[in-house]
CSV table of C-alpha atoms in Angstrom, one decimal:
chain,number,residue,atom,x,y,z
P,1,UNK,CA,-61.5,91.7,-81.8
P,2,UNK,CA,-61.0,88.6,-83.5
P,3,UNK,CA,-60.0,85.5,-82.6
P,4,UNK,CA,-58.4,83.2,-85.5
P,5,UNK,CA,-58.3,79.2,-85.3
P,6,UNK,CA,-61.9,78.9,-83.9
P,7,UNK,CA,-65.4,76.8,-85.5
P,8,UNK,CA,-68.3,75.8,-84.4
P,9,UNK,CA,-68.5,72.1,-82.3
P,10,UNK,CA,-70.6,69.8,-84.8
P,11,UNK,CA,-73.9,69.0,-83.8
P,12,UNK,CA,-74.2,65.1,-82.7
P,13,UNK,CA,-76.5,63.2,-85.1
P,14,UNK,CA,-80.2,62.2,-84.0
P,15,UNK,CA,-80.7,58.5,-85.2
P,16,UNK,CA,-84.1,58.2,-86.3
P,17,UNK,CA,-85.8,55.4,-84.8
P,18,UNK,CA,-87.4,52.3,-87.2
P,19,UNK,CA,-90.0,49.9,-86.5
P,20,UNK,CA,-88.3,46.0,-86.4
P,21,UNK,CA,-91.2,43.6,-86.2
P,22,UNK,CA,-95.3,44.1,-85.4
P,23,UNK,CA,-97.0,41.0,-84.5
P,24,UNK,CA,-100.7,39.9,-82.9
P,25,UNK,CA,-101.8,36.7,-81.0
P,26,UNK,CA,-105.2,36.6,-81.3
P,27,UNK,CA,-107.7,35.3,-78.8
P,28,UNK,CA,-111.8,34.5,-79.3
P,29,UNK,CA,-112.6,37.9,-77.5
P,30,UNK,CA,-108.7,39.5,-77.6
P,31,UNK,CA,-105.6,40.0,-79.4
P,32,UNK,CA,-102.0,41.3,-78.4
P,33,UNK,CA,-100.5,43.7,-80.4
P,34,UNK,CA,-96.7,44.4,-80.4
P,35,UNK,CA,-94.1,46.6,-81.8
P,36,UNK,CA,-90.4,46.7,-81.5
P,37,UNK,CA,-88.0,49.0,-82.8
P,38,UNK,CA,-84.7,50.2,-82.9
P,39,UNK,CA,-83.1,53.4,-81.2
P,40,UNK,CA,-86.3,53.2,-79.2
P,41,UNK,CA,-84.7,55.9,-76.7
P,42,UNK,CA,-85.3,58.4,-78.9
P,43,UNK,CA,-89.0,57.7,-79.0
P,44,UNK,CA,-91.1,60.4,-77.7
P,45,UNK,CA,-94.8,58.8,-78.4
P,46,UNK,CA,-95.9,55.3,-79.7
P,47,UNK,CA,-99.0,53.2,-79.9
P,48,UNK,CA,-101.2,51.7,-82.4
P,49,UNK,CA,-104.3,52.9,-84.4
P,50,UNK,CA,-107.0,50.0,-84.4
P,51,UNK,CA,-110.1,49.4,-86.4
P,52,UNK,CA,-112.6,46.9,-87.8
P,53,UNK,CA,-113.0,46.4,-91.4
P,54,UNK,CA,-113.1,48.7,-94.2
P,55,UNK,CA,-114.6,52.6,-93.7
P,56,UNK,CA,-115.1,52.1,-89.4
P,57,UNK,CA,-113.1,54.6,-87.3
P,58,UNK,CA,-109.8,54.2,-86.1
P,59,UNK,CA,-109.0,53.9,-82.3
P,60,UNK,CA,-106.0,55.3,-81.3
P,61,UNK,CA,-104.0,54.1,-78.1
P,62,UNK,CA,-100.7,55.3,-76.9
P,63,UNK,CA,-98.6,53.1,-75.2
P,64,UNK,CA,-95.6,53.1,-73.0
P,65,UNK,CA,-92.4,52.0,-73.9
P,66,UNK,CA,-91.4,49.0,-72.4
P,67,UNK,CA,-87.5,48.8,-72.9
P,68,UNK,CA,-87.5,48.7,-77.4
P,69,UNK,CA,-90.8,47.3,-77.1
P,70,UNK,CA,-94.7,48.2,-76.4
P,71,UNK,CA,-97.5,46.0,-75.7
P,72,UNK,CA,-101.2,46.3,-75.7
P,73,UNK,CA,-104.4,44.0,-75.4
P,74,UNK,CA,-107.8,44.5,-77.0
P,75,UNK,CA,-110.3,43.6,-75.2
P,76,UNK,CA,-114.4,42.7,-76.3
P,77,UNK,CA,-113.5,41.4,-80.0
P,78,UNK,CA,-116.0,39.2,-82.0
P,79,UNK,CA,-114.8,35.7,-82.7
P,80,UNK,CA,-114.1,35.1,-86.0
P,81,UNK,CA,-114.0,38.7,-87.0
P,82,UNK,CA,-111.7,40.3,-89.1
P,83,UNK,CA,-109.4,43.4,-87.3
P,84,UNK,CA,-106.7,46.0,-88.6
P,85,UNK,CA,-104.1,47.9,-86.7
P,86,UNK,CA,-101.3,50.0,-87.6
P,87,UNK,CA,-98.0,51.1,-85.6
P,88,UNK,CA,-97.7,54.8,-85.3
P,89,UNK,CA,-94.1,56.2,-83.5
P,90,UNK,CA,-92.6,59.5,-83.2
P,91,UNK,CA,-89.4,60.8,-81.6
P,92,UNK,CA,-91.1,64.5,-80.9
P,93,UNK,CA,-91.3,65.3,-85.0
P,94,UNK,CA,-93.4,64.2,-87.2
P,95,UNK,CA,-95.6,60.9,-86.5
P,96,UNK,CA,-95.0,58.2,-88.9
P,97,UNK,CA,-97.3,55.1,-89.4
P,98,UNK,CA,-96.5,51.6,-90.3
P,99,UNK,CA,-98.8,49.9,-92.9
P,100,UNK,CA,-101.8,48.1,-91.6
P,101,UNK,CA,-101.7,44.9,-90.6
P,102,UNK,CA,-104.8,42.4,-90.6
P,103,UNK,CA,-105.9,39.4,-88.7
P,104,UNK,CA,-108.9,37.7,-87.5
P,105,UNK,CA,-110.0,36.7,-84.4
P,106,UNK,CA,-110.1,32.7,-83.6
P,107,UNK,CA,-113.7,31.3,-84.9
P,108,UNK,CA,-115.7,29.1,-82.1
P,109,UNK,CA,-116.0,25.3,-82.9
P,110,UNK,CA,-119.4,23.9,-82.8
P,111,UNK,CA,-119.4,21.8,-79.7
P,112,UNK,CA,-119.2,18.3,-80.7
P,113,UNK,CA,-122.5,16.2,-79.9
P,114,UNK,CA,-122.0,13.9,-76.7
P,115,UNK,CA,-121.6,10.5,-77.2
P,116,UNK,CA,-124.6,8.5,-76.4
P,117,UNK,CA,-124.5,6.9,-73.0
P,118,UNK,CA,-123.2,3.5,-72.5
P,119,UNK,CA,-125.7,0.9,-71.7
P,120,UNK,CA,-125.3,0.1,-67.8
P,121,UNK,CA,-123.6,-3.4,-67.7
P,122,UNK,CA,-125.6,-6.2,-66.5
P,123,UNK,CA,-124.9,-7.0,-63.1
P,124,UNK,CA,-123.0,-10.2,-62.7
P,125,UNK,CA,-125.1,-13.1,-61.7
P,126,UNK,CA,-125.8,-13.4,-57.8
P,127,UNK,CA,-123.1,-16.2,-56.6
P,128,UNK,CA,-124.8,-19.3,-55.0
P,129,UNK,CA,-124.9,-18.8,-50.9
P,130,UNK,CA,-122.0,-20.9,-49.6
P,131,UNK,CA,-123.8,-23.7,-47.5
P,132,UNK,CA,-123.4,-22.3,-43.5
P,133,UNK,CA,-120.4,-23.9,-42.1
P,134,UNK,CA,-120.3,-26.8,-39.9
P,135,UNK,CA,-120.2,-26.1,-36.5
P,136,UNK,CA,-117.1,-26.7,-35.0
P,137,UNK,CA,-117.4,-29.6,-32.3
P,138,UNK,CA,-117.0,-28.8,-29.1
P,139,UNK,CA,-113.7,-29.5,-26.9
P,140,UNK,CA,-114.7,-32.3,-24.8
P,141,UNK,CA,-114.3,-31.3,-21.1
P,142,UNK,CA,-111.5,-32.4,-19.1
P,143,UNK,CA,-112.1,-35.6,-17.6
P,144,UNK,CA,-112.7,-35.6,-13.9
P,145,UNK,CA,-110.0,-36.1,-11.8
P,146,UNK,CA,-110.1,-39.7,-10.3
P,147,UNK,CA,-108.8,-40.8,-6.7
P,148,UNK,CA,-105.9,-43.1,-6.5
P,149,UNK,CA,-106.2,-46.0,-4.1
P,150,UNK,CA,-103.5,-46.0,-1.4
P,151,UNK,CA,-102.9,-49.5,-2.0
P,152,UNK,CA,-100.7,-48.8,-4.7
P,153,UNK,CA,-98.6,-46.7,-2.3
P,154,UNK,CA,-96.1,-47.3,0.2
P,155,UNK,CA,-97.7,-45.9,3.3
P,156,UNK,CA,-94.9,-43.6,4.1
P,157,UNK,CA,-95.2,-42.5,0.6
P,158,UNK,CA,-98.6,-42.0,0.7
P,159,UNK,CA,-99.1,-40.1,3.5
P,160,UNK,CA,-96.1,-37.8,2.7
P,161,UNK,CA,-97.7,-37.1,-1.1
P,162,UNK,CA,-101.0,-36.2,0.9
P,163,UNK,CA,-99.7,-34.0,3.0
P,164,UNK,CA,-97.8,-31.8,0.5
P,165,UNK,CA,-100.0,-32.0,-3.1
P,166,UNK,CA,-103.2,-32.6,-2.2
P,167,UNK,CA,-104.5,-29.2,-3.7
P,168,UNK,CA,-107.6,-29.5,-2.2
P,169,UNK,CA,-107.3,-30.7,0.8
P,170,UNK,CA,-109.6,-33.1,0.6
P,171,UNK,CA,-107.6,-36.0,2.5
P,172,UNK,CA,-107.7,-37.5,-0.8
P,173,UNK,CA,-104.9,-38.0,-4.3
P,174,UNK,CA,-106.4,-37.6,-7.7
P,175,UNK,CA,-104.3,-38.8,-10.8
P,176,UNK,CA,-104.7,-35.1,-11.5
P,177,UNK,CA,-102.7,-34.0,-8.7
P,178,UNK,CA,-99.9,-36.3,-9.1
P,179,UNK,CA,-99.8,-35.5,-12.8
P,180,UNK,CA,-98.4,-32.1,-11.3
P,181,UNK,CA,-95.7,-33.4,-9.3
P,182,UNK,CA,-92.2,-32.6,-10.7
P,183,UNK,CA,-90.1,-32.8,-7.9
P,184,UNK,CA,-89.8,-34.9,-4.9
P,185,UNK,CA,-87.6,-35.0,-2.1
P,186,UNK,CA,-88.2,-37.9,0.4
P,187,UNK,CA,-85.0,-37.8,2.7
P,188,UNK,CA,-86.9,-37.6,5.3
P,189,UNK,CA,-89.2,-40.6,5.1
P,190,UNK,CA,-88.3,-44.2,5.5
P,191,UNK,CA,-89.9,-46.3,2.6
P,192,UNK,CA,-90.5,-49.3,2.9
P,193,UNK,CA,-91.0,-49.7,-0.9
P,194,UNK,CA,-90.6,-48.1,-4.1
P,195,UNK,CA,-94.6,-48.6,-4.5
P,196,UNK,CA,-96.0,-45.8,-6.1
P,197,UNK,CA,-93.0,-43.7,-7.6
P,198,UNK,CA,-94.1,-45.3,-10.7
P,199,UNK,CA,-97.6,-43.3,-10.5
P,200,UNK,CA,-95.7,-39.8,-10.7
P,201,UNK,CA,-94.6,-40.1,-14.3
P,202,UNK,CA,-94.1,-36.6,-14.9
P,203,UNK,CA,-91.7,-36.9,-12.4
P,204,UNK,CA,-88.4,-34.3,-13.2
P,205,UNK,CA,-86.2,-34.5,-9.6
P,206,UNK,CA,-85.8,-36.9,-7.4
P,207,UNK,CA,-84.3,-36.6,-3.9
P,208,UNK,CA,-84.0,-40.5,-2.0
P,209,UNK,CA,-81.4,-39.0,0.8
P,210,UNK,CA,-79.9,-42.1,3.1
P,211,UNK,CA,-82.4,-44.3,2.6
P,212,UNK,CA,-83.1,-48.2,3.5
P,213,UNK,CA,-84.9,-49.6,0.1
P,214,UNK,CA,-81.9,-51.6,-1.4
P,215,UNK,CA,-83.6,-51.2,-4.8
P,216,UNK,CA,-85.3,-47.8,-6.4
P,217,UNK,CA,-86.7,-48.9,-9.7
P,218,UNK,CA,-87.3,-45.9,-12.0
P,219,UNK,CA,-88.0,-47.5,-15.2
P,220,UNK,CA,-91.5,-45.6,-15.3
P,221,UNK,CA,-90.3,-42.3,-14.7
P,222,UNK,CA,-88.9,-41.2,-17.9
P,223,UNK,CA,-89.0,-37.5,-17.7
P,224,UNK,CA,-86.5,-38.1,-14.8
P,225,UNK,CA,-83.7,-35.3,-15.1
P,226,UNK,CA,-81.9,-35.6,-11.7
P,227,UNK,CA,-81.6,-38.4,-9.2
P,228,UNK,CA,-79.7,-37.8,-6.0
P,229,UNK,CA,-79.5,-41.1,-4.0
P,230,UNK,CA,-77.5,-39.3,-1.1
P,231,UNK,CA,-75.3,-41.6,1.2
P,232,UNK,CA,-77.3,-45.6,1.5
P,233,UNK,CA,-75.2,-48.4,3.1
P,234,UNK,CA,-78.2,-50.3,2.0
P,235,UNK,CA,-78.7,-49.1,-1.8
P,236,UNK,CA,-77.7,-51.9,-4.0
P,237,UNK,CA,-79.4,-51.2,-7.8
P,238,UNK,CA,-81.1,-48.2,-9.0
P,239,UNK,CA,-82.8,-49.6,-12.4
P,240,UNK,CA,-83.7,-46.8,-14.7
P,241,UNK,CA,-85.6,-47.3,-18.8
P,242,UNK,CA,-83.7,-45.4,-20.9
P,243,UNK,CA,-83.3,-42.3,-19.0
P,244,UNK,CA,-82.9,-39.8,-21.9
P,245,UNK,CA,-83.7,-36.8,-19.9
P,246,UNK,CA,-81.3,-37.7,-17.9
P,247,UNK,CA,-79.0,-34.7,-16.7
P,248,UNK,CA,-77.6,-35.2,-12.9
P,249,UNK,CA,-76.8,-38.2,-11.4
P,250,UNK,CA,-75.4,-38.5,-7.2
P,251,UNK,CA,-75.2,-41.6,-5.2
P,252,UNK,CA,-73.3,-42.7,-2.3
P,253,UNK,CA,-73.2,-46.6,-1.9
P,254,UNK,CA,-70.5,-48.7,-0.9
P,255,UNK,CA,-72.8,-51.7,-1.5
P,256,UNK,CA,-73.4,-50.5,-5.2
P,257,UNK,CA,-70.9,-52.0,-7.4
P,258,UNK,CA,-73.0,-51.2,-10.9
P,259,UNK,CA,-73.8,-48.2,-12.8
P,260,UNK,CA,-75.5,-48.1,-16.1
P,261,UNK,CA,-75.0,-44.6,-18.3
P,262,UNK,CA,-75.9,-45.8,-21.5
P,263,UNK,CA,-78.5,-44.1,-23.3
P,264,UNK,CA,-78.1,-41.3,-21.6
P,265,UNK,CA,-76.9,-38.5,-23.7
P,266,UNK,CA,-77.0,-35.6,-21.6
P,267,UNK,CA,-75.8,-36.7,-18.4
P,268,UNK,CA,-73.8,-33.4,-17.5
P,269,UNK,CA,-73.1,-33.9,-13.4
P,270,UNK,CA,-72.2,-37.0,-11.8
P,271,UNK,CA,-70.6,-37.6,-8.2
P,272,UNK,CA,-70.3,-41.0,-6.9
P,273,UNK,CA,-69.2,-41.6,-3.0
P,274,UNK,CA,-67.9,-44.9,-1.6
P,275,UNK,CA,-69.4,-46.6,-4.4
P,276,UNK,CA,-67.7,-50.6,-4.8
P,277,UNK,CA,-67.5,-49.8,-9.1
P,278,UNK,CA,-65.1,-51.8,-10.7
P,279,UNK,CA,-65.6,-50.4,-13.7
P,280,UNK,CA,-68.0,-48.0,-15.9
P,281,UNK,CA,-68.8,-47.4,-19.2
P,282,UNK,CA,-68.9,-43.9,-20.1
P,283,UNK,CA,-68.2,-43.8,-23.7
P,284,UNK,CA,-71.9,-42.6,-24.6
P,285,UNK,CA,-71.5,-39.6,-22.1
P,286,UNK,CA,-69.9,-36.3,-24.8
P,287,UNK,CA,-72.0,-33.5,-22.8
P,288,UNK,CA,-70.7,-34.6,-19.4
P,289,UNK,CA,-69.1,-32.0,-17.9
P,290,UNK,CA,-68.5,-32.6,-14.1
P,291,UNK,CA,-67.4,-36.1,-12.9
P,292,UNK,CA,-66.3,-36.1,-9.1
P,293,UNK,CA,-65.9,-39.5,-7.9
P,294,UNK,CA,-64.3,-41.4,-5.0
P,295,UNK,CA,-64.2,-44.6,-2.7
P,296,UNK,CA,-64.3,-47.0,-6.0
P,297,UNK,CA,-62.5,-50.1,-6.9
P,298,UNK,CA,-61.6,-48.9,-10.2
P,299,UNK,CA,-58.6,-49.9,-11.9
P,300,UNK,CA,-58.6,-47.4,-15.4
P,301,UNK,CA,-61.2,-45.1,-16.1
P,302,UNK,CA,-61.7,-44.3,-19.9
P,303,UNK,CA,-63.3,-40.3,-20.4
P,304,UNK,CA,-62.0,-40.3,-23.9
P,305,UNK,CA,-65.6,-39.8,-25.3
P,306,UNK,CA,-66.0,-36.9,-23.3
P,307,UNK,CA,-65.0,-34.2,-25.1
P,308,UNK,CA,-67.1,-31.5,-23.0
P,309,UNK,CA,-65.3,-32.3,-20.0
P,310,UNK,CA,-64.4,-29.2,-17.5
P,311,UNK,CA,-63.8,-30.4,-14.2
P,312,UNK,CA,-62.6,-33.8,-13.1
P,313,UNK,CA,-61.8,-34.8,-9.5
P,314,UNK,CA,-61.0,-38.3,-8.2
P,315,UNK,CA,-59.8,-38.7,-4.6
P,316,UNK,CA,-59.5,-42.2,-2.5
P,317,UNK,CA,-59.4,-44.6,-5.3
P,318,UNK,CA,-56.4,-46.7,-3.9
P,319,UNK,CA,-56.4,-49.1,-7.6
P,320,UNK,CA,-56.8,-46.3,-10.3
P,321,UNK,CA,-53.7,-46.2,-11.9
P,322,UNK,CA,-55.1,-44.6,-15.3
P,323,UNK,CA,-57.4,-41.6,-16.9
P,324,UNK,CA,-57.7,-41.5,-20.6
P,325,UNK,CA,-58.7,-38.3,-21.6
P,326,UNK,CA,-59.4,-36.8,-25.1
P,327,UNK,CA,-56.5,-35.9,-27.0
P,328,UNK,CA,-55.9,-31.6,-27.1
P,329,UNK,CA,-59.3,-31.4,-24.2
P,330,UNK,CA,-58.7,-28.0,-22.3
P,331,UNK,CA,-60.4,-28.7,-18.6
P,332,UNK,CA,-61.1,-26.1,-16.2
P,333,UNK,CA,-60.0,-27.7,-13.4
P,334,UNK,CA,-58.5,-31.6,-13.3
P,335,UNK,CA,-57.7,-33.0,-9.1
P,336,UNK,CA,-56.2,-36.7,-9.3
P,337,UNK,CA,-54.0,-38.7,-7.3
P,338,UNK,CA,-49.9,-38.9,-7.4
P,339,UNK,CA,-50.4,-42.4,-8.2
P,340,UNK,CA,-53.3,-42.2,-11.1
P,341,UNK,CA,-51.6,-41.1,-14.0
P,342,UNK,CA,-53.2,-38.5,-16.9
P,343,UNK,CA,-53.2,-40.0,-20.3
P,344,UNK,CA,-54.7,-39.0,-24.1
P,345,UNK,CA,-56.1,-40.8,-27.1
């Protein structure tokens, strides 16, 4: 039977494939070849035929395909030799064969001739030896301590500075060992005299207590930083030489009707008991910062210069009607009278 309507399906065309590009990168002892093509997938064998000049046999590699591409390196080449190769492809048919293609390996340079050697430089010319330095002198030894007569002491004096700073026990003062007193506290001794005091001139702190000397002259002792005269009926003058250094000043003296503050720029305590003052110039006195004071004679007290002042009491001082202070000061605690009245400037 026969069935109408009905052909045979066409058969799909085969696309041939067709070599694109060949190309060589040659070496002193190698060369690359490579081929590319197109419709490469329908490649069944490739490679390249290879030879040396004119009438030598042809070497014949297949290679793999390597996506539309193949690759392949010659090895043991002769520098600066000439070389042929051809492309050969085939999709399962018949083989077909580019046209050769020449090139020559890369010729070796001649090694260019080393430079002649540079002349060694000269050495530079020794430097004169520096002349051996001086030798430094020698730091002359401390001077040997040397005793200080009692005769320049009071005796009570004396015999209290032996007991407590003589280092050495020797029975004996050197000039060394008062040289290292700083602070003294004699409260507990009567003096006689202020002989002597004027040998401790490193002297910081001084402590008299209720002493009899009517007098305590200080003018050598200008390192002087606090002098506490305690409670003396008998003190009368404490003389000081411009007492820079000084910071604390306490004395108790009804009979001491004079105190002298000038030239003293950082005076920062002072306390004055039953002292007969009738009046006191403070106005060189900005860092003091704690004035307690009573028993005096004074009438006005002027504290305008003291801009650092914090605490202020005054208590039994029967004629102080008036305390100038500095205009806008903030104090951290201020104690007067009902009848001493608080004004500013």
């Amino acid at each position: 039977m026969m069935l109408s309507g009905c052909s045979k399906a066409p058969q799909k065309e085969v696309m041939q494939p067709e070599l694109v590009s060949a190309n060589v990168q040659a070496e002193y002892y190698s060369a690359v070849l490579s081929a590319s093509f197109s419709h490469a997938n329908n490649i069944v064998t490739a490679g390249f035929y290879f030879w040396q000049g004119t009438g030598s046999s042809k070497q014949r590699y297949q290679v793999p395909l390597a996506g539309n591409s193949i690759t392949f390196r010659c090895e043991d080449l002769e520098p600066g030799t000439e070389y042929s190769y051809s492309v050969f492809y085939s999709n399962g048919g018949n083989e077909r064969v580019s046209e050769a293609y020449t090139f020559e390996t890369a010729e070796l340079s001649e090694p260019e001739p080393e430079p002649d050697p540079e002349p060694d430089p000269e050495p530079d010319p020794e430097p004169d030896p520096e002349p051996d330095p001086e030798p430094e002198p020698e730091p002359e030894p401390d001077p040997e301590p040397q005793p200080v007569s009692p005769d320049l002491f009071d005796p009570a004096l004396y015999d209290y500075l032996r007991n407590h700073f003589d280092t050495d026990a020797d029975g004996i003062l050197t000039d060394s060992e008062l040289s290292k007193i700083k602070e003294l506290d004699i409260s507990d001794i009567l003096l006689g005299s202020h002989a002597g005091l004027e040998l401790l001139t490193n002297l910081e702190t001084l402590v008299t207590g209720d002493n009899w000397l009517s007098r305590f002259d200080l003018t050598a002792n200008h390192k002087l930083k606090s002098f506490s005269g305690g409670r003396s009926a008998h003190l009368k003058e404490v003389v000081m030489d411009n007492p820079e250094l000084l910071q604390t000043y306490i004395v108790g003296a009804p009979n001491l009707h004079v105190l002298d503050f000038t030239n003293c720029p950082r005076l920062y305590t002072c306390q004055w008991y039953d002292v007969g003052l009738t009046s006191v110039d403070l106005s060189d006195n900005q860092e003091l910062y704690n004035l307690d004071f009573s028993g005096t004679q004074l009438e006005e007290l002027d504290l305008s210069s003291c801009w650092r002042l914090k605490i202020l009491k005054s208590e039994s001082n029967p004629n102080l009607h008036t305390i100038w202070l500095k205009d806008g000061i903030i104090m951290d605690s201020c104690e007067v009278e009902a009848h001493t009245q608080i004004k500013y400037k």
